[in-house]
PDB file of C-alpha atoms in Angstrom:
ATOM      1  CA  UNK A   1     -11.826  83.185  69.476  1.00 64.00           C
ATOM      2  CA  UNK A   2      -9.824  82.999  66.227  1.00 76.00           C
ATOM      3  CA  UNK A   3      -6.419  82.133  67.792  1.00 93.00           C
ATOM      4  CA  UNK A   4      -3.576  82.298  65.239  1.00 96.00           C
ATOM      5  CA  UNK A   5      -4.652  83.196  61.705  1.00 96.00           C
ATOM      6  CA  UNK A   6      -2.387  82.756  58.686  1.00 97.00           C
ATOM      7  CA  UNK A   7      -2.980  84.018  55.156  1.00 96.00           C
ATOM      8  CA  UNK A   8      -2.803  82.917  52.428  1.00 96.00           C
ATOM      9  CA  UNK A   9      -3.353  79.174  52.900  1.00 96.00           C
ATOM     10  CA  UNK A  10      -1.888  78.347  49.489  1.00 96.00           C
ATOM     11  CA  UNK A  11       0.326  80.281  47.092  1.00 96.00           C
ATOM     12  CA  UNK A  12       2.374  79.544  43.992  1.00 96.00           C
ATOM     13  CA  UNK A  13       5.275  81.869  43.220  1.00 96.00           C
ATOM     14  CA  UNK A  14       7.663  82.124  40.327  1.00 96.00           C
ATOM     15  CA  UNK A  15      11.392  82.168  41.002  1.00 97.00           C
ATOM     16  CA  UNK A  16      12.517  85.691  41.908  1.00 96.00           C
ATOM     17  CA  UNK A  17       9.095  86.948  42.990  1.00 96.00           C
ATOM     18  CA  UNK A  18       8.486  88.334  46.491  1.00 96.00           C
ATOM     19  CA  UNK A  19       5.579  87.945  48.863  1.00 96.00           C
ATOM     20  CA  UNK A  20       4.497  88.337  52.472  1.00 97.00           C
ATOM     21  CA  UNK A  21       2.896  85.660  54.607  1.00 98.00           C
ATOM     22  CA  UNK A  22       0.566  87.226  57.138  1.00 98.00           C
ATOM     23  CA  UNK A  23       0.135  86.051  60.742  1.00 98.00           C
ATOM     24  CA  UNK A  24      -2.222  87.539  63.317  1.00 97.00           C
ATOM     25  CA  UNK A  25      -3.055  86.395  66.829  1.00 97.00           C
ATOM     26  CA  UNK A  26      -5.826  87.667  69.071  1.00 95.00           C
ATOM     27  CA  UNK A  27      -4.633  86.189  72.371  1.00 94.00           C
ATOM     28  CA  UNK A  28      -2.337  89.092  73.351  1.00 94.00           C
ATOM     29  CA  UNK A  29       0.685  86.776  73.358  1.00 95.00           C
ATOM     30  CA  UNK A  30       4.138  88.278  73.655  1.00 95.00           C
ATOM     31  CA  UNK A  31       5.981  85.508  71.821  1.00 95.00           C
ATOM     32  CA  UNK A  32       5.513  84.771  68.118  1.00 96.00           C
ATOM     33  CA  UNK A  33       7.366  82.385  65.819  1.00 97.00           C
ATOM     34  CA  UNK A  34       7.709  81.382  62.186  1.00 98.00           C
ATOM     35  CA  UNK A  35       8.601  77.760  61.388  1.00 97.00           C
ATOM     36  CA  UNK A  36       8.894  75.906  58.102  1.00 97.00           C
ATOM     37  CA  UNK A  37       8.148  72.208  57.654  1.00 96.00           C
ATOM     38  CA  UNK A  38       9.488  70.180  54.756  1.00 93.00           C
ATOM     39  CA  UNK A  39       8.097  66.698  53.928  1.00 83.00           C
ATOM     40  CA  UNK A  40       9.126  64.073  56.496  1.00 78.00           C
ATOM     41  CA  UNK A  41      10.977  66.624  58.552  1.00 80.00           C
ATOM     42  CA  UNK A  42      10.344  68.370  61.799  1.00 84.00           C
ATOM     43  CA  UNK A  43       9.781  72.087  62.046  1.00 93.00           C
ATOM     44  CA  UNK A  44      12.714  74.453  61.657  1.00 95.00           C
ATOM     45  CA  UNK A  45      12.654  77.920  63.217  1.00 96.00           C
ATOM     46  CA  UNK A  46      13.014  80.836  60.797  1.00 97.00           C
ATOM     47  CA  UNK A  47      12.496  83.909  63.021  1.00 97.00           C
ATOM     48  CA  UNK A  48      10.918  84.667  66.353  1.00 96.00           C
ATOM     49  CA  UNK A  49       9.868  87.670  68.421  1.00 96.00           C
ATOM     50  CA  UNK A  50       9.514  88.127  72.175  1.00 94.00           C
ATOM     51  CA  UNK A  51       7.538  91.355  71.863  1.00 94.00           C
ATOM     52  CA  UNK A  52       6.667  94.279  69.634  1.00 94.00           C
ATOM     53  CA  UNK A  53       9.772  95.835  68.106  1.00 94.00           C
ATOM     54  CA  UNK A  54      12.000  92.812  68.886  1.00 96.00           C
ATOM     55  CA  UNK A  55      12.924  90.064  66.417  1.00 97.00           C
ATOM     56  CA  UNK A  56      15.614  87.381  66.365  1.00 96.00           C
ATOM     57  CA  UNK A  57      16.938  84.900  63.817  1.00 96.00           C
ATOM     58  CA  UNK A  58      16.253  81.226  64.174  1.00 95.00           C
ATOM     59  CA  UNK A  59      17.984  78.261  62.583  1.00 93.00           C
ATOM     60  CA  UNK A  60      17.139  79.017  58.919  1.00 95.00           C
ATOM     61  CA  UNK A  61      16.667  82.805  58.445  1.00 96.00           C
ATOM     62  CA  UNK A  62      18.374  83.256  55.062  1.00 96.00           C
ATOM     63  CA  UNK A  63      16.023  84.530  52.359  1.00 95.00           C
ATOM     64  CA  UNK A  64      13.427  85.795  54.851  1.00 97.00           C
ATOM     65  CA  UNK A  65      12.649  88.955  56.789  1.00 97.00           C
ATOM     66  CA  UNK A  66      10.205  89.747  59.564  1.00 97.00           C
ATOM     67  CA  UNK A  67       8.850  92.733  61.446  1.00 96.00           C
ATOM     68  CA  UNK A  68       6.837  93.079  64.658  1.00 97.00           C
ATOM     69  CA  UNK A  69       5.284  96.520  64.810  1.00 96.00           C
ATOM     70  CA  UNK A  70       2.299  95.377  66.915  1.00 96.00           C
ATOM     71  CA  UNK A  71       1.663  92.610  69.450  1.00 96.00           C
ATOM     72  CA  UNK A  72      -0.895  91.012  67.144  1.00 97.00           C
ATOM     73  CA  UNK A  73       0.938  90.830  63.811  1.00 97.00           C
ATOM     74  CA  UNK A  74       4.124  89.053  62.723  1.00 98.00           C
ATOM     75  CA  UNK A  75       4.443  89.028  58.906  1.00 98.00           C
ATOM     76  CA  UNK A  76       7.107  86.955  57.133  1.00 98.00           C
ATOM     77  CA  UNK A  77       8.585  88.450  53.958  1.00 97.00           C
ATOM     78  CA  UNK A  78      10.161  86.299  51.231  1.00 95.00           C
ATOM     79  CA  UNK A  79      12.457  88.221  48.917  1.00 88.00           C
ATOM     80  CA  UNK A  80      13.577  86.727  45.591  1.00 93.00           C
ATOM     81  CA  UNK A  81      11.775  83.402  46.023  1.00 95.00           C
ATOM     82  CA  UNK A  82      13.787  80.248  45.290  1.00 96.00           C
ATOM     83  CA  UNK A  83      12.645  76.607  44.819  1.00 95.00           C
ATOM     84  CA  UNK A  84      14.346  75.773  48.154  1.00 95.00           C
ATOM     85  CA  UNK A  85      11.685  77.905  49.859  1.00 96.00           C
ATOM     86  CA  UNK A  86       8.933  75.528  48.755  1.00 96.00           C
ATOM     87  CA  UNK A  87       7.546  74.411  52.098  1.00 97.00           C
ATOM     88  CA  UNK A  88       4.696  74.677  54.563  1.00 97.00           C
ATOM     89  CA  UNK A  89       5.068  77.685  56.837  1.00 98.00           C
ATOM     90  CA  UNK A  90       3.615  77.750  60.334  1.00 97.00           C
ATOM     91  CA  UNK A  91       3.138  80.746  62.571  1.00 97.00           C
ATOM     92  CA  UNK A  92       2.793  80.224  66.313  1.00 96.00           C
ATOM     93  CA  UNK A  93       2.297  82.348  69.400  1.00 96.00           C
ATOM     94  CA  UNK A  94       2.579  81.854  73.128  1.00 93.00           C
ATOM     95  CA  UNK A  95       2.329  83.730  76.418  1.00 90.00           C
ATOM     96  CA  UNK A  96       5.525  84.747  78.193  1.00 84.00           C
ATOM     97  CA  UNK A  97       6.977  82.266  80.670  1.00 77.00           C
ATOM     98  CA  UNK A  98       4.642  79.285  80.199  1.00 80.00           C
ATOM     99  CA  UNK A  99       6.118  77.387  77.261  1.00 83.00           C
ATOM    100  CA  UNK A 100       2.668  77.060  75.719  1.00 88.00           C
ATOM    101  CA  UNK A 101       2.496  77.386  71.956  1.00 91.00           C
ATOM    102  CA  UNK A 102      -0.509  77.808  69.678  1.00 93.00           C
ATOM    103  CA  UNK A 103      -0.149  77.175  65.958  1.00 94.00           C
ATOM    104  CA  UNK A 104      -1.897  78.488  62.883  1.00 95.00           C
ATOM    105  CA  UNK A 105      -3.160  76.144  60.172  1.00 94.00           C
ATOM    106  CA  UNK A 106      -0.154  76.756  57.929  1.00 95.00           C
ATOM    107  CA  UNK A 107       0.574  78.375  54.577  1.00 97.00           C
ATOM    108  CA  UNK A 108       1.619  76.053  51.745  1.00 96.00           C
ATOM    109  CA  UNK A 109       4.046  77.797  49.389  1.00 97.00           C
ATOM    110  CA  UNK A 110       5.311  76.432  46.078  1.00 96.00           C
ATOM    111  CA  UNK A 111       8.074  78.185  44.137  1.00 96.00           C
ATOM    112  CA  UNK A 112       8.356  77.181  40.478  1.00 94.00           C
TER     113      UNK A 112
ATOM    114  CA  UNK B   1      23.178  72.594  69.391  1.00 88.00           C
ATOM    115  CA  UNK B   2      20.062  70.833  70.632  1.00 93.00           C
ATOM    116  CA  UNK B   3      18.974  67.841  68.580  1.00 94.00           C
ATOM    117  CA  UNK B   4      15.737  65.921  69.067  1.00 96.00           C
ATOM    118  CA  UNK B   5      15.274  62.372  67.818  1.00 97.00           C
ATOM    119  CA  UNK B   6      12.032  60.410  67.690  1.00 97.00           C
ATOM    120  CA  UNK B   7      11.776  56.663  67.390  1.00 93.00           C
ATOM    121  CA  UNK B   8      10.101  54.975  65.595  1.00 92.00           C
ATOM    122  CA  UNK B   9       9.535  57.142  62.515  1.00 94.00           C
ATOM    123  CA  UNK B  10       6.307  55.257  61.790  1.00 95.00           C
ATOM    124  CA  UNK B  11       4.148  52.827  63.710  1.00 95.00           C
ATOM    125  CA  UNK B  12       1.077  50.806  62.798  1.00 97.00           C
ATOM    126  CA  UNK B  13      -0.941  49.093  65.536  1.00 96.00           C
ATOM    127  CA  UNK B  14      -4.352  47.403  65.845  1.00 97.00           C
ATOM    128  CA  UNK B  15      -7.098  49.254  67.660  1.00 97.00           C
ATOM    129  CA  UNK B  16      -7.089  48.801  71.430  1.00 97.00           C
ATOM    130  CA  UNK B  17      -3.354  48.332  71.795  1.00 97.00           C
ATOM    131  CA  UNK B  18      -1.309  50.364  74.278  1.00 97.00           C
ATOM    132  CA  UNK B  19       1.721  52.014  72.717  1.00 95.00           C
ATOM    133  CA  UNK B  20       4.789  54.072  73.526  1.00 96.00           C
ATOM    134  CA  UNK B  21       6.438  56.772  71.439  1.00 97.00           C
ATOM    135  CA  UNK B  22      10.003  57.755  72.255  1.00 97.00           C
ATOM    136  CA  UNK B  23      11.811  61.075  72.162  1.00 98.00           C
ATOM    137  CA  UNK B  24      15.441  61.824  73.028  1.00 98.00           C
ATOM    138  CA  UNK B  25      17.315  65.117  73.185  1.00 97.00           C
ATOM    139  CA  UNK B  26      21.027  65.886  73.347  1.00 96.00           C
ATOM    140  CA  UNK B  27      21.151  68.882  75.728  1.00 93.00           C
ATOM    141  CA  UNK B  28      19.527  68.233  79.101  1.00 92.00           C
ATOM    142  CA  UNK B  29      19.434  71.961  79.993  1.00 92.00           C
ATOM    143  CA  UNK B  30      15.807  72.391  78.999  1.00 93.00           C
ATOM    144  CA  UNK B  31      12.942  74.492  80.379  1.00 93.00           C
ATOM    145  CA  UNK B  32      10.185  72.236  79.142  1.00 94.00           C
ATOM    146  CA  UNK B  33       9.208  69.492  76.711  1.00 95.00           C
ATOM    147  CA  UNK B  34       6.000  69.289  74.700  1.00 96.00           C
ATOM    148  CA  UNK B  35       4.227  66.642  72.716  1.00 97.00           C
ATOM    149  CA  UNK B  36       2.182  67.822  69.743  1.00 96.00           C
ATOM    150  CA  UNK B  37      -0.245  66.117  67.405  1.00 97.00           C
ATOM    151  CA  UNK B  38      -0.427  66.989  63.708  1.00 95.00           C
ATOM    152  CA  UNK B  39      -3.178  65.775  61.413  1.00 94.00           C
ATOM    153  CA  UNK B  40      -2.502  65.719  57.631  1.00 89.00           C
ATOM    154  CA  UNK B  41      -2.622  69.205  56.135  1.00 86.00           C
ATOM    155  CA  UNK B  42      -3.232  70.794  59.519  1.00 88.00           C
ATOM    156  CA  UNK B  43      -1.363  72.759  62.133  1.00 90.00           C
ATOM    157  CA  UNK B  44       0.012  71.413  65.402  1.00 93.00           C
ATOM    158  CA  UNK B  45      -2.036  70.920  68.545  1.00 93.00           C
ATOM    159  CA  UNK B  46      -0.305  70.753  71.909  1.00 94.00           C
ATOM    160  CA  UNK B  47      -1.120  67.551  73.799  1.00 96.00           C
ATOM    161  CA  UNK B  48       1.036  67.714  76.906  1.00 96.00           C
ATOM    162  CA  UNK B  49       3.545  70.205  78.289  1.00 95.00           C
ATOM    163  CA  UNK B  50       6.035  69.042  80.923  1.00 95.00           C
ATOM    164  CA  UNK B  51       8.053  71.650  82.768  1.00 93.00           C
ATOM    165  CA  UNK B  52      11.683  70.736  83.580  1.00 92.00           C
ATOM    166  CA  UNK B  53      10.839  70.299  87.276  1.00 93.00           C
ATOM    167  CA  UNK B  54       8.096  67.766  86.512  1.00 94.00           C
ATOM    168  CA  UNK B  55       8.395  64.039  85.833  1.00 95.00           C
ATOM    169  CA  UNK B  56       5.134  63.422  83.982  1.00 95.00           C
ATOM    170  CA  UNK B  57       1.840  64.823  82.774  1.00 96.00           C
ATOM    171  CA  UNK B  58      -1.430  63.058  82.033  1.00 97.00           C
ATOM    172  CA  UNK B  59      -4.415  63.955  79.900  1.00 96.00           C
ATOM    173  CA  UNK B  60      -7.092  61.342  79.400  1.00 96.00           C
ATOM    174  CA  UNK B  61      -5.531  58.289  77.701  1.00 97.00           C
ATOM    175  CA  UNK B  62      -2.220  60.095  77.219  1.00 97.00           C
ATOM    176  CA  UNK B  63       0.696  60.078  79.650  1.00 98.00           C
ATOM    177  CA  UNK B  64       4.033  61.742  79.001  1.00 97.00           C
ATOM    178  CA  UNK B  65       7.118  61.225  81.128  1.00 97.00           C
ATOM    179  CA  UNK B  66      10.333  63.205  81.267  1.00 97.00           C
ATOM    180  CA  UNK B  67      13.779  62.066  82.408  1.00 96.00           C
ATOM    181  CA  UNK B  68      15.808  65.232  81.946  1.00 93.00           C
ATOM    182  CA  UNK B  69      19.097  63.778  83.145  1.00 92.00           C
ATOM    183  CA  UNK B  70      19.078  61.021  80.528  1.00 95.00           C
ATOM    184  CA  UNK B  71      17.566  63.247  77.825  1.00 96.00           C
ATOM    185  CA  UNK B  72      14.483  61.104  77.249  1.00 97.00           C
ATOM    186  CA  UNK B  73      10.725  61.394  77.144  1.00 97.00           C
ATOM    187  CA  UNK B  74       8.008  58.895  76.340  1.00 97.00           C
ATOM    188  CA  UNK B  75       4.405  59.382  75.267  1.00 97.00           C
ATOM    189  CA  UNK B  76       2.169  56.530  76.342  1.00 97.00           C
ATOM    190  CA  UNK B  77      -1.186  56.113  74.594  1.00 97.00           C
ATOM    191  CA  UNK B  78      -3.603  53.723  76.249  1.00 97.00           C
ATOM    192  CA  UNK B  79      -6.285  51.748  74.411  1.00 97.00           C
ATOM    193  CA  UNK B  80      -5.490  53.273  71.020  1.00 97.00           C
ATOM    194  CA  UNK B  81      -8.321  54.265  68.659  1.00 97.00           C
ATOM    195  CA  UNK B  82      -8.416  54.947  64.893  1.00 97.00           C
ATOM    196  CA  UNK B  83      -8.937  58.624  65.750  1.00 97.00           C
ATOM    197  CA  UNK B  84      -5.459  58.632  67.299  1.00 97.00           C
ATOM    198  CA  UNK B  85      -3.944  58.226  63.822  1.00 97.00           C
ATOM    199  CA  UNK B  86      -1.742  61.278  63.245  1.00 97.00           C
ATOM    200  CA  UNK B  87       1.874  62.410  63.441  1.00 96.00           C
ATOM    201  CA  UNK B  88       3.172  63.029  66.946  1.00 97.00           C
ATOM    202  CA  UNK B  89       5.989  65.511  67.419  1.00 96.00           C
ATOM    203  CA  UNK B  90       8.200  66.068  70.418  1.00 96.00           C
ATOM    204  CA  UNK B  91       9.773  69.483  71.032  1.00 95.00           C
ATOM    205  CA  UNK B  92      12.068  70.899  73.708  1.00 95.00           C
ATOM    206  CA  UNK B  93      12.650  74.482  74.796  1.00 92.00           C
ATOM    207  CA  UNK B  94      15.929  75.531  76.354  1.00 90.00           C
ATOM    208  CA  UNK B  95      18.109  78.546  75.712  1.00 85.00           C
ATOM    209  CA  UNK B  96      16.597  78.595  72.220  1.00 84.00           C
ATOM    210  CA  UNK B  97      12.936  78.389  71.241  1.00 88.00           C
ATOM    211  CA  UNK B  98      11.295  75.021  70.633  1.00 90.00           C
ATOM    212  CA  UNK B  99      13.424  72.500  68.741  1.00 93.00           C
ATOM    213  CA  UNK B 100      11.364  69.760  67.104  1.00 94.00           C
ATOM    214  CA  UNK B 101      11.936  66.134  66.295  1.00 95.00           C
ATOM    215  CA  UNK B 102      10.855  64.751  62.932  1.00 95.00           C
ATOM    216  CA  UNK B 103       7.835  63.038  64.419  1.00 95.00           C
ATOM    217  CA  UNK B 104       6.342  59.561  64.617  1.00 96.00           C
ATOM    218  CA  UNK B 105       3.567  58.778  62.135  1.00 96.00           C
ATOM    219  CA  UNK B 106       0.990  56.609  63.911  1.00 97.00           C
ATOM    220  CA  UNK B 107      -1.670  54.523  62.207  1.00 97.00           C
ATOM    221  CA  UNK B 108      -4.268  52.755  64.339  1.00 97.00           C
ATOM    222  CA  UNK B 109      -6.054  50.072  62.354  1.00 97.00           C
ATOM    223  CA  UNK B 110      -9.689  49.252  63.151  1.00 94.00           C
TER     224      UNK B 110
END
């Protein structure tokens, strides 16, 4: 059982480049989330989805986009990367109504 | 806006000691509260989930309590071990998805 899988694990981008962080879960969870974690800080919510075709902004959505075309996949798109987007990005999923949350291992992004 | 605060930010204890980590939140209208563990360079692992109607949850040497009316939770770790060294994060879910505290970094010294 793979759980929540994130790719890539590490990436270095130049300012202005774009990229997509991939997230896939095999637990048939309705809810999926993208968080970012900066050093010494807690996690901040970027976007979330309560089901295929539905997405909502979190606390820090600027500079990011998401889509949810299937239950399994929830990619996070960074357009015009900026140094402020240097962070560790975590994808998580959970079943409806339980509050449970399962996290991926994270994707470490550096923008230079 | 929900805010979650964890005290202390860091804690170092000798092996075998019992310890308490604290979490407070500003909006008591929550559905649940969770405690997570994060090892360096890793993702988060859920330790205990307390629904708003519950007062505590236990798993092995871990016990988490919830006082929703005062906006507080504690994580009690009994007989600490070096393997308990990690960052512990508290998170609450209410009308918005999980809001996290900044965590407590725990070091258990052998």
